[in-house]
């Protein structure tokens, strides 16, 4: 057997599936891998399999614009995202893997009086919840981002912004790789190129899953499949209040360092940061139709670049290099589902829509606690699927970075 040190040196095994595990996690994205890691490391549940139909981290975790923040309005959401932010702040050390978390700050711009009133309300709520935040006027924004057009001649003048100094960006691939290596080192089997095609359910209880590599048994199954969650729920015999939409992003040619924070504008439907490689990382609003496409489209690129050049005229000559899409699983209240389901032993963690990358550590941690105990973690409890029956929705459309 390899020593613990040798274990860490290796990336992860590619084991043959066992017949039975204590827990199966469907979905080898950041949330699924984080769940498996914390299950094994913090809750001592090691006989775990992560079942991934493609390659680990290849879904939305590989396709997002890497923005991390916790400045959400309602107490329940602020608790969840701030729990995640605190885990981000020690994650590279915990995983012994540099996830390149850079707390360079996040600006959410206000272009109208209503925007600024909403920003003031959200920052006040943040401060009451112990989440860092300030309200800046146009001058304060200009001092942080000299290349942003804060003049009066702008089509959508910048009136101010919310500023979360502890927000920033992280290297999305490294997050998946760090959690995968850590989970593997604690004994978790990561089964790539293994697609779940159905569930084994008897007397209302889950007994395992059918896959393209045979049946695998488990009496606890966590489904963490983002944009495909509606498909998996249908396999299990129930419906989720989720719509799957393409969400697109694009990157420019590499530039010298020119933008050292994150700038988001719901009003003009664009957000931007600069990666450590120098690319401008640019995101859009969701495509208005339901779909499972994972590619870009010209109209979205055109609309988004109009927004970006509106804010940053200096970028009008920059060449774009690549565009792509992911499948985002949006909920009616722009909040996730972390929940039991009508099938005993089957739990879902999904509905993160356009904003779940920032929650990767917190989601994995509270979902692991939920699977280990069989009862929702207190931070996860408000995000039960029952809220869509009780009406106890947690509306975060205002804090979502993207017009849903
Ligand atoms: C373009 C874009 C930009 C975004 N920008 C941001 C951002 O800046 N900040 C932010 O916080 N969030 C952002 N998001 C949202 C964020 O990416 C997601 O919410 C988050 O990554 C979801 O993580 P996950 O692990 O749940 O999903 P994924 O990484 O998608 O993992 C789900 C996995 O399940 C697998 N799977 C599906 N069906 C099956 C099956 N039948 N059997 C086995 N495996 C299966 C898939 O292959 C996939 O690998 C963005 C998303 C997109 C698409
Ligand atoms: C894709 S939007 C990113 C966010 O929610 O901060």
PDB file of C-alpha atoms in Angstrom, residues 122-358:
ATOM      1  CA  UNK A 122     -28.475  44.351   0.493  1.00  0.00           C
ATOM      2  CA  UNK A 123     -25.268  45.778   2.005  1.00  0.00           C
ATOM      3  CA  UNK A 124     -27.130  46.661   5.209  1.00  0.00           C
ATOM      4  CA  UNK A 125     -28.432  43.088   5.360  1.00  0.00           C
ATOM      5  CA  UNK A 126     -24.910  41.786   4.677  1.00  0.00           C
ATOM      6  CA  UNK A 127     -23.434  43.852   7.517  1.00  0.00           C
ATOM      7  CA  UNK A 128     -26.146  42.580   9.897  1.00  0.00           C
ATOM      8  CA  UNK A 129     -25.154  39.023   8.906  1.00  0.00           C
ATOM      9  CA  UNK A 130     -21.426  39.621   9.401  1.00  0.00           C
ATOM     10  CA  UNK A 131     -20.754  39.645   5.654  1.00  0.00           C
ATOM     11  CA  UNK A 132     -18.301  42.346   4.567  1.00  0.00           C
ATOM     12  CA  UNK A 133     -19.700  44.993   2.258  1.00  0.00           C
ATOM     13  CA  UNK A 134     -19.684  48.701   1.460  1.00  0.00           C
ATOM     14  CA  UNK A 135     -21.798  51.006  -0.682  1.00  0.00           C
ATOM     15  CA  UNK A 136     -19.606  53.099  -3.008  1.00  0.00           C
ATOM     16  CA  UNK A 137     -20.538  56.166  -5.025  1.00  0.00           C
ATOM     17  CA  UNK A 138     -19.313  56.649  -8.607  1.00  0.00           C
ATOM     18  CA  UNK A 139     -16.112  58.261  -7.369  1.00  0.00           C
ATOM     19  CA  UNK A 140     -15.374  55.323  -5.098  1.00  0.00           C
ATOM     20  CA  UNK A 141     -15.958  52.906  -7.984  1.00  0.00           C
ATOM     21  CA  UNK A 142     -13.709  54.928 -10.294  1.00  0.00           C
ATOM     22  CA  UNK A 143     -10.866  54.809  -7.731  1.00  0.00           C
ATOM     23  CA  UNK A 144     -11.018  50.999  -7.731  1.00  0.00           C
ATOM     24  CA  UNK A 145     -11.445  50.629 -11.520  1.00  0.00           C
ATOM     25  CA  UNK A 146      -9.868  53.562 -13.388  1.00  0.00           C
ATOM     26  CA  UNK A 147     -10.653  52.025 -16.820  1.00  0.00           C
ATOM     27  CA  UNK A 148     -14.428  51.793 -16.124  1.00  0.00           C
ATOM     28  CA  UNK A 149     -16.434  54.565 -17.829  1.00  0.00           C
ATOM     29  CA  UNK A 150     -17.996  56.355 -14.857  1.00  0.00           C
ATOM     30  CA  UNK A 151     -18.643  59.520 -16.852  1.00  0.00           C
ATOM     31  CA  UNK A 152     -22.014  61.149 -17.266  1.00  0.00           C
ATOM     32  CA  UNK A 153     -21.927  60.389 -21.045  1.00  0.00           C
ATOM     33  CA  UNK A 154     -22.297  56.636 -20.521  1.00  0.00           C
ATOM     34  CA  UNK A 155     -25.536  55.067 -21.862  1.00  0.00           C
ATOM     35  CA  UNK A 156     -26.090  53.564 -18.408  1.00  0.00           C
ATOM     36  CA  UNK A 157     -24.180  55.910 -16.064  1.00  0.00           C
ATOM     37  CA  UNK A 158     -22.566  54.276 -13.048  1.00  0.00           C
ATOM     38  CA  UNK A 159     -24.182  55.735  -9.905  1.00  0.00           C
ATOM     39  CA  UNK A 160     -22.287  53.508  -7.489  1.00  0.00           C
ATOM     40  CA  UNK A 161     -21.884  49.872  -6.468  1.00  0.00           C
ATOM     41  CA  UNK A 162     -21.819  47.344  -3.682  1.00  0.00           C
ATOM     42  CA  UNK A 163     -18.216  46.329  -2.900  1.00  0.00           C
ATOM     43  CA  UNK A 164     -17.344  43.024  -1.202  1.00  0.00           C
ATOM     44  CA  UNK A 165     -13.574  43.112  -0.530  1.00  0.00           C
ATOM     45  CA  UNK A 166     -13.400  39.375   0.438  1.00  0.00           C
ATOM     46  CA  UNK A 167     -15.006  38.363  -2.869  1.00  0.00           C
ATOM     47  CA  UNK A 168     -12.882  37.398  -5.855  1.00  0.00           C
ATOM     48  CA  UNK A 169     -12.087  34.506  -8.189  1.00  0.00           C
ATOM     49  CA  UNK A 170     -10.585  30.987  -7.989  1.00  0.00           C
ATOM     50  CA  UNK A 171      -9.137  28.502 -10.473  1.00  0.00           C
ATOM     51  CA  UNK A 172     -12.141  26.269 -11.194  1.00  0.00           C
ATOM     52  CA  UNK A 173     -10.216  23.247 -12.539  1.00  0.00           C
ATOM     53  CA  UNK A 174      -7.956  23.282  -9.481  1.00  0.00           C
ATOM     54  CA  UNK A 175     -10.990  23.174  -7.188  1.00  0.00           C
ATOM     55  CA  UNK A 176     -12.242  19.985  -8.868  1.00  0.00           C
ATOM     56  CA  UNK A 177      -8.746  18.444  -8.962  1.00  0.00           C
ATOM     57  CA  UNK A 178      -8.013  19.384  -5.343  1.00  0.00           C
ATOM     58  CA  UNK A 179     -11.238  17.861  -4.035  1.00  0.00           C
ATOM     59  CA  UNK A 180     -10.844  14.786  -6.272  1.00  0.00           C
ATOM     60  CA  UNK A 181      -7.304  14.137  -5.061  1.00  0.00           C
ATOM     61  CA  UNK A 182      -8.324  14.666  -1.447  1.00  0.00           C
ATOM     62  CA  UNK A 183     -11.401  12.439  -1.703  1.00  0.00           C
ATOM     63  CA  UNK A 184      -9.382   9.701  -3.425  1.00  0.00           C
ATOM     64  CA  UNK A 185      -6.678   9.867  -0.759  1.00  0.00           C
ATOM     65  CA  UNK A 186      -9.379   9.272   1.872  1.00  0.00           C
ATOM     66  CA  UNK A 187     -10.567   6.133   0.055  1.00  0.00           C
ATOM     67  CA  UNK A 188     -13.365   7.474  -2.164  1.00  0.00           C
ATOM     68  CA  UNK A 189     -13.741   5.694  -5.526  1.00  0.00           C
ATOM     69  CA  UNK A 190     -14.116   8.195  -8.401  1.00  0.00           C
ATOM     70  CA  UNK A 191     -15.767   6.357 -11.321  1.00  0.00           C
ATOM     71  CA  UNK A 192     -15.398   8.460 -14.483  1.00  0.00           C
ATOM     72  CA  UNK A 193     -17.033   7.663 -17.866  1.00  0.00           C
ATOM     73  CA  UNK A 194     -19.769   5.981 -15.826  1.00  0.00           C
ATOM     74  CA  UNK A 195     -23.307   7.197 -16.548  1.00  0.00           C
ATOM     75  CA  UNK A 196     -26.247   6.635 -14.201  1.00  0.00           C
ATOM     76  CA  UNK A 197     -29.126   5.427 -16.369  1.00  0.00           C
ATOM     77  CA  UNK A 198     -31.680   4.718 -13.661  1.00  0.00           C
ATOM     78  CA  UNK A 199     -32.351   4.035  -9.972  1.00  0.00           C
ATOM     79  CA  UNK A 200     -33.016   0.776  -8.117  1.00  0.00           C
ATOM     80  CA  UNK A 201     -36.000   1.680  -5.915  1.00  0.00           C
ATOM     81  CA  UNK A 202     -38.091  -0.786  -3.860  1.00  0.00           C
ATOM     82  CA  UNK A 203     -40.965   0.083  -1.492  1.00  0.00           C
ATOM     83  CA  UNK A 204     -40.144   3.768  -1.853  1.00  0.00           C
ATOM     84  CA  UNK A 205     -36.518   3.272  -0.817  1.00  0.00           C
ATOM     85  CA  UNK A 206     -33.407   3.687  -2.996  1.00  0.00           C
ATOM     86  CA  UNK A 207     -31.214   0.552  -3.190  1.00  0.00           C
ATOM     87  CA  UNK A 208     -28.700   1.758  -5.779  1.00  0.00           C
ATOM     88  CA  UNK A 209     -28.315   2.857  -9.388  1.00  0.00           C
ATOM     89  CA  UNK A 210     -28.156   1.351 -12.861  1.00  0.00           C
ATOM     90  CA  UNK A 211     -25.136   2.496 -14.862  1.00  0.00           C
ATOM     91  CA  UNK A 212     -23.497   1.775 -18.229  1.00  0.00           C
ATOM     92  CA  UNK A 213     -20.957  -0.306 -16.239  1.00  0.00           C
ATOM     93  CA  UNK A 214     -23.578  -2.358 -14.380  1.00  0.00           C
ATOM     94  CA  UNK A 215     -25.660  -1.943 -11.223  1.00  0.00           C
ATOM     95  CA  UNK A 216     -24.102  -0.399  -8.113  1.00  0.00           C
ATOM     96  CA  UNK A 217     -25.796  -0.703  -4.728  1.00  0.00           C
ATOM     97  CA  UNK A 218     -26.142   1.895  -1.949  1.00  0.00           C
ATOM     98  CA  UNK A 219     -28.862   2.825   0.531  1.00  0.00           C
ATOM     99  CA  UNK A 220     -27.839   6.497   0.511  1.00  0.00           C
ATOM    100  CA  UNK A 221     -27.576   8.332  -2.807  1.00  0.00           C
ATOM    101  CA  UNK A 222     -26.773  12.024  -3.286  1.00  0.00           C
ATOM    102  CA  UNK A 223     -27.592  13.438  -6.720  1.00  0.00           C
ATOM    103  CA  UNK A 224     -25.426  16.433  -7.652  1.00  0.00           C
ATOM    104  CA  UNK A 225     -25.910  16.770 -11.396  1.00  0.00           C
ATOM    105  CA  UNK A 226     -26.651  20.479 -11.894  1.00  0.00           C
ATOM    106  CA  UNK A 227     -28.316  21.063 -15.285  1.00  0.00           C
ATOM    107  CA  UNK A 228     -29.145  17.361 -15.632  1.00  0.00           C
ATOM    108  CA  UNK A 229     -30.898  17.168 -12.259  1.00  0.00           C
ATOM    109  CA  UNK A 230     -34.353  17.294 -13.807  1.00  0.00           C
ATOM    110  CA  UNK A 231     -33.421  14.280 -15.943  1.00  0.00           C
ATOM    111  CA  UNK A 232     -32.227  12.300 -12.897  1.00  0.00           C
ATOM    112  CA  UNK A 233     -35.320  13.255 -10.878  1.00  0.00           C
ATOM    113  CA  UNK A 234     -37.512  11.936 -13.691  1.00  0.00           C
ATOM    114  CA  UNK A 235     -35.555   8.645 -13.569  1.00  0.00           C
ATOM    115  CA  UNK A 236     -36.419   8.481  -9.846  1.00  0.00           C
ATOM    116  CA  UNK A 237     -40.101   9.169 -10.511  1.00  0.00           C
ATOM    117  CA  UNK A 238     -40.604  12.756  -9.353  1.00  0.00           C
ATOM    118  CA  UNK A 239     -40.407  16.307 -10.782  1.00  0.00           C
ATOM    119  CA  UNK A 240     -38.232  19.246  -9.696  1.00  0.00           C
ATOM    120  CA  UNK A 241     -39.194  22.963 -10.064  1.00  0.00           C
ATOM    121  CA  UNK A 242     -36.055  23.455 -12.141  1.00  0.00           C
ATOM    122  CA  UNK A 243     -35.531  24.880 -15.636  1.00  0.00           C
ATOM    123  CA  UNK A 244     -32.302  24.033 -17.467  1.00  0.00           C
ATOM    124  CA  UNK A 245     -30.958  26.852 -19.644  1.00  0.00           C
ATOM    125  CA  UNK A 246     -27.677  27.355 -21.513  1.00  0.00           C
ATOM    126  CA  UNK A 247     -25.499  30.015 -19.900  1.00  0.00           C
ATOM    127  CA  UNK A 248     -22.625  31.282 -22.025  1.00  0.00           C
ATOM    128  CA  UNK A 249     -19.218  32.777 -21.349  1.00  0.00           C
ATOM    129  CA  UNK A 250     -16.211  33.850 -23.405  1.00  0.00           C
ATOM    130  CA  UNK A 251     -12.551  34.774 -22.964  1.00  0.00           C
ATOM    131  CA  UNK A 252     -10.357  37.251 -24.781  1.00  0.00           C
ATOM    132  CA  UNK A 253      -6.787  37.031 -25.991  1.00  0.00           C
ATOM    133  CA  UNK A 254      -4.333  37.334 -23.060  1.00  0.00           C
ATOM    134  CA  UNK A 255      -3.532  40.935 -22.024  1.00  0.00           C
ATOM    135  CA  UNK A 256      -1.105  42.544 -19.612  1.00  0.00           C
ATOM    136  CA  UNK A 257      -2.702  42.952 -16.144  1.00  0.00           C
ATOM    137  CA  UNK A 258      -5.325  45.679 -16.534  1.00  0.00           C
ATOM    138  CA  UNK A 259      -8.306  44.694 -14.345  1.00  0.00           C
ATOM    139  CA  UNK A 260      -7.587  43.521 -10.797  1.00  0.00           C
ATOM    140  CA  UNK A 261     -11.112  43.112  -9.457  1.00  0.00           C
ATOM    141  CA  UNK A 262     -14.489  41.691 -10.548  1.00  0.00           C
ATOM    142  CA  UNK A 263     -17.063  44.027 -12.100  1.00  0.00           C
ATOM    143  CA  UNK A 264     -20.680  42.904 -12.509  1.00  0.00           C
ATOM    144  CA  UNK A 265     -23.667  44.757 -13.913  1.00  0.00           C
ATOM    145  CA  UNK A 266     -27.118  43.187 -13.829  1.00  0.00           C
ATOM    146  CA  UNK A 267     -28.480  46.190 -15.656  1.00  0.00           C
ATOM    147  CA  UNK A 268     -26.375  45.846 -18.786  1.00  0.00           C
ATOM    148  CA  UNK A 269     -26.134  42.043 -18.488  1.00  0.00           C
ATOM    149  CA  UNK A 270     -22.393  41.689 -18.354  1.00  0.00           C
ATOM    150  CA  UNK A 271     -19.658  40.800 -15.883  1.00  0.00           C
ATOM    151  CA  UNK A 272     -15.920  40.632 -16.258  1.00  0.00           C
ATOM    152  CA  UNK A 273     -12.664  39.777 -14.518  1.00  0.00           C
ATOM    153  CA  UNK A 274      -9.133  39.016 -15.709  1.00  0.00           C
ATOM    154  CA  UNK A 275      -7.644  35.550 -15.205  1.00  0.00           C
ATOM    155  CA  UNK A 276      -4.094  35.007 -13.977  1.00  0.00           C
ATOM    156  CA  UNK A 277      -3.203  34.051 -17.573  1.00  0.00           C
ATOM    157  CA  UNK A 278      -4.338  37.537 -18.689  1.00  0.00           C
ATOM    158  CA  UNK A 279      -7.569  36.552 -20.473  1.00  0.00           C
ATOM    159  CA  UNK A 280     -10.613  38.759 -19.895  1.00  0.00           C
ATOM    160  CA  UNK A 281     -13.267  36.337 -18.564  1.00  0.00           C
ATOM    161  CA  UNK A 282     -16.686  37.583 -19.622  1.00  0.00           C
ATOM    162  CA  UNK A 283     -20.180  36.307 -18.819  1.00  0.00           C
ATOM    163  CA  UNK A 284     -23.714  36.874 -20.015  1.00  0.00           C
ATOM    164  CA  UNK A 285     -27.324  36.363 -19.043  1.00  0.00           C
ATOM    165  CA  UNK A 286     -28.927  32.942 -19.578  1.00  0.00           C
ATOM    166  CA  UNK A 287     -30.299  31.965 -22.992  1.00  0.00           C
ATOM    167  CA  UNK A 288     -34.064  32.576 -22.811  1.00  0.00           C
ATOM    168  CA  UNK A 289     -35.037  29.039 -23.858  1.00  0.00           C
ATOM    169  CA  UNK A 290     -34.737  25.692 -22.056  1.00  0.00           C
ATOM    170  CA  UNK A 291     -31.887  23.639 -23.406  1.00  0.00           C
ATOM    171  CA  UNK A 292     -28.944  21.348 -22.703  1.00  0.00           C
ATOM    172  CA  UNK A 293     -26.537  22.960 -25.158  1.00  0.00           C
ATOM    173  CA  UNK A 294     -22.982  23.552 -23.948  1.00  0.00           C
ATOM    174  CA  UNK A 295     -21.791  25.834 -26.746  1.00  0.00           C
ATOM    175  CA  UNK A 296     -21.755  29.546 -27.428  1.00  0.00           C
ATOM    176  CA  UNK A 297     -23.866  31.484 -29.877  1.00  0.00           C
ATOM    177  CA  UNK A 298     -23.091  34.657 -31.797  1.00  0.00           C
ATOM    178  CA  UNK A 299     -26.090  36.802 -30.685  1.00  0.00           C
ATOM    179  CA  UNK A 300     -25.185  36.278 -27.016  1.00  0.00           C
ATOM    180  CA  UNK A 301     -21.551  37.170 -27.664  1.00  0.00           C
ATOM    181  CA  UNK A 302     -22.619  40.316 -29.539  1.00  0.00           C
ATOM    182  CA  UNK A 303     -25.082  41.394 -26.808  1.00  0.00           C
ATOM    183  CA  UNK A 304     -22.598  40.733 -24.012  1.00  0.00           C
ATOM    184  CA  UNK A 305     -19.737  42.545 -25.719  1.00  0.00           C
ATOM    185  CA  UNK A 306     -22.005  45.563 -26.256  1.00  0.00           C
ATOM    186  CA  UNK A 307     -22.476  45.569 -22.470  1.00  0.00           C
ATOM    187  CA  UNK A 308     -18.767  45.142 -21.749  1.00  0.00           C
ATOM    188  CA  UNK A 309     -17.685  47.864 -24.202  1.00  0.00           C
ATOM    189  CA  UNK A 310     -20.406  50.120 -22.764  1.00  0.00           C
ATOM    190  CA  UNK A 311     -18.657  49.809 -19.403  1.00  0.00           C
ATOM    191  CA  UNK A 312     -15.059  49.527 -20.712  1.00  0.00           C
ATOM    192  CA  UNK A 313     -14.575  51.407 -24.035  1.00  0.00           C
ATOM    193  CA  UNK A 314     -10.849  50.581 -23.719  1.00  0.00           C
ATOM    194  CA  UNK A 315     -11.677  46.933 -24.571  1.00  0.00           C
ATOM    195  CA  UNK A 316     -13.361  47.759 -27.912  1.00  0.00           C
ATOM    196  CA  UNK A 317     -10.380  46.468 -29.951  1.00  0.00           C
ATOM    197  CA  UNK A 318      -9.630  43.354 -27.881  1.00  0.00           C
ATOM    198  CA  UNK A 319      -9.991  40.058 -29.736  1.00  0.00           C
ATOM    199  CA  UNK A 320     -12.103  37.254 -28.269  1.00  0.00           C
ATOM    200  CA  UNK A 321     -10.537  33.777 -28.279  1.00  0.00           C
ATOM    201  CA  UNK A 322     -13.100  31.229 -27.106  1.00  0.00           C
ATOM    202  CA  UNK A 323     -16.785  30.956 -26.233  1.00  0.00           C
ATOM    203  CA  UNK A 324     -18.736  28.110 -24.641  1.00  0.00           C
ATOM    204  CA  UNK A 325     -21.842  27.327 -22.598  1.00  0.00           C
ATOM    205  CA  UNK A 326     -22.953  25.290 -19.643  1.00  0.00           C
ATOM    206  CA  UNK A 327     -26.338  23.948 -18.548  1.00  0.00           C
ATOM    207  CA  UNK A 328     -27.585  25.921 -15.546  1.00  0.00           C
ATOM    208  CA  UNK A 329     -30.361  24.524 -13.349  1.00  0.00           C
ATOM    209  CA  UNK A 330     -32.405  27.561 -12.300  1.00  0.00           C
ATOM    210  CA  UNK A 331     -34.986  27.510  -9.490  1.00  0.00           C
ATOM    211  CA  UNK A 332     -37.980  29.906  -9.305  1.00  0.00           C
ATOM    212  CA  UNK A 333     -36.392  31.812  -6.371  1.00  0.00           C
ATOM    213  CA  UNK A 334     -32.785  31.673  -7.668  1.00  0.00           C
ATOM    214  CA  UNK A 335     -31.805  29.543  -4.669  1.00  0.00           C
ATOM    215  CA  UNK A 336     -30.572  25.939  -4.576  1.00  0.00           C
ATOM    216  CA  UNK A 337     -32.261  22.711  -3.503  1.00  0.00           C
ATOM    217  CA  UNK A 338     -30.430  20.750  -0.772  1.00  0.00           C
ATOM    218  CA  UNK A 339     -33.038  18.225   0.204  1.00  0.00           C
ATOM    219  CA  UNK A 340     -34.542  14.852   0.917  1.00  0.00           C
ATOM    220  CA  UNK A 341     -36.833  13.618  -1.857  1.00  0.00           C
ATOM    221  CA  UNK A 342     -39.983  11.483  -2.024  1.00  0.00           C
ATOM    222  CA  UNK A 343     -37.631   8.454  -2.305  1.00  0.00           C
ATOM    223  CA  UNK A 344     -36.173   7.398   1.074  1.00  0.00           C
ATOM    224  CA  UNK A 345     -32.371   7.565   1.109  1.00  0.00           C
ATOM    225  CA  UNK A 346     -32.223   9.672  -2.088  1.00  0.00           C
ATOM    226  CA  UNK A 347     -31.114  13.306  -1.632  1.00  0.00           C
ATOM    227  CA  UNK A 348     -30.674  16.065  -4.245  1.00  0.00           C
ATOM    228  CA  UNK A 349     -28.215  18.960  -4.243  1.00  0.00           C
ATOM    229  CA  UNK A 350     -28.973  21.112  -7.283  1.00  0.00           C
ATOM    230  CA  UNK A 351     -30.699  24.263  -8.486  1.00  0.00           C
ATOM    231  CA  UNK A 352     -27.551  26.365  -8.087  1.00  0.00           C
ATOM    232  CA  UNK A 353     -28.353  27.950 -11.445  1.00  0.00           C
ATOM    233  CA  UNK A 354     -25.906  30.627 -12.549  1.00  0.00           C
ATOM    234  CA  UNK A 355     -24.222  31.005  -9.180  1.00  0.00           C
ATOM    235  CA  UNK A 356     -23.143  27.735  -7.605  1.00  0.00           C
ATOM    236  CA  UNK A 357     -19.380  27.771  -8.168  1.00  0.00           C
ATOM    237  CA  UNK A 358     -18.949  30.211  -5.282  1.00  0.00           C
TER     238      UNK A 358
END
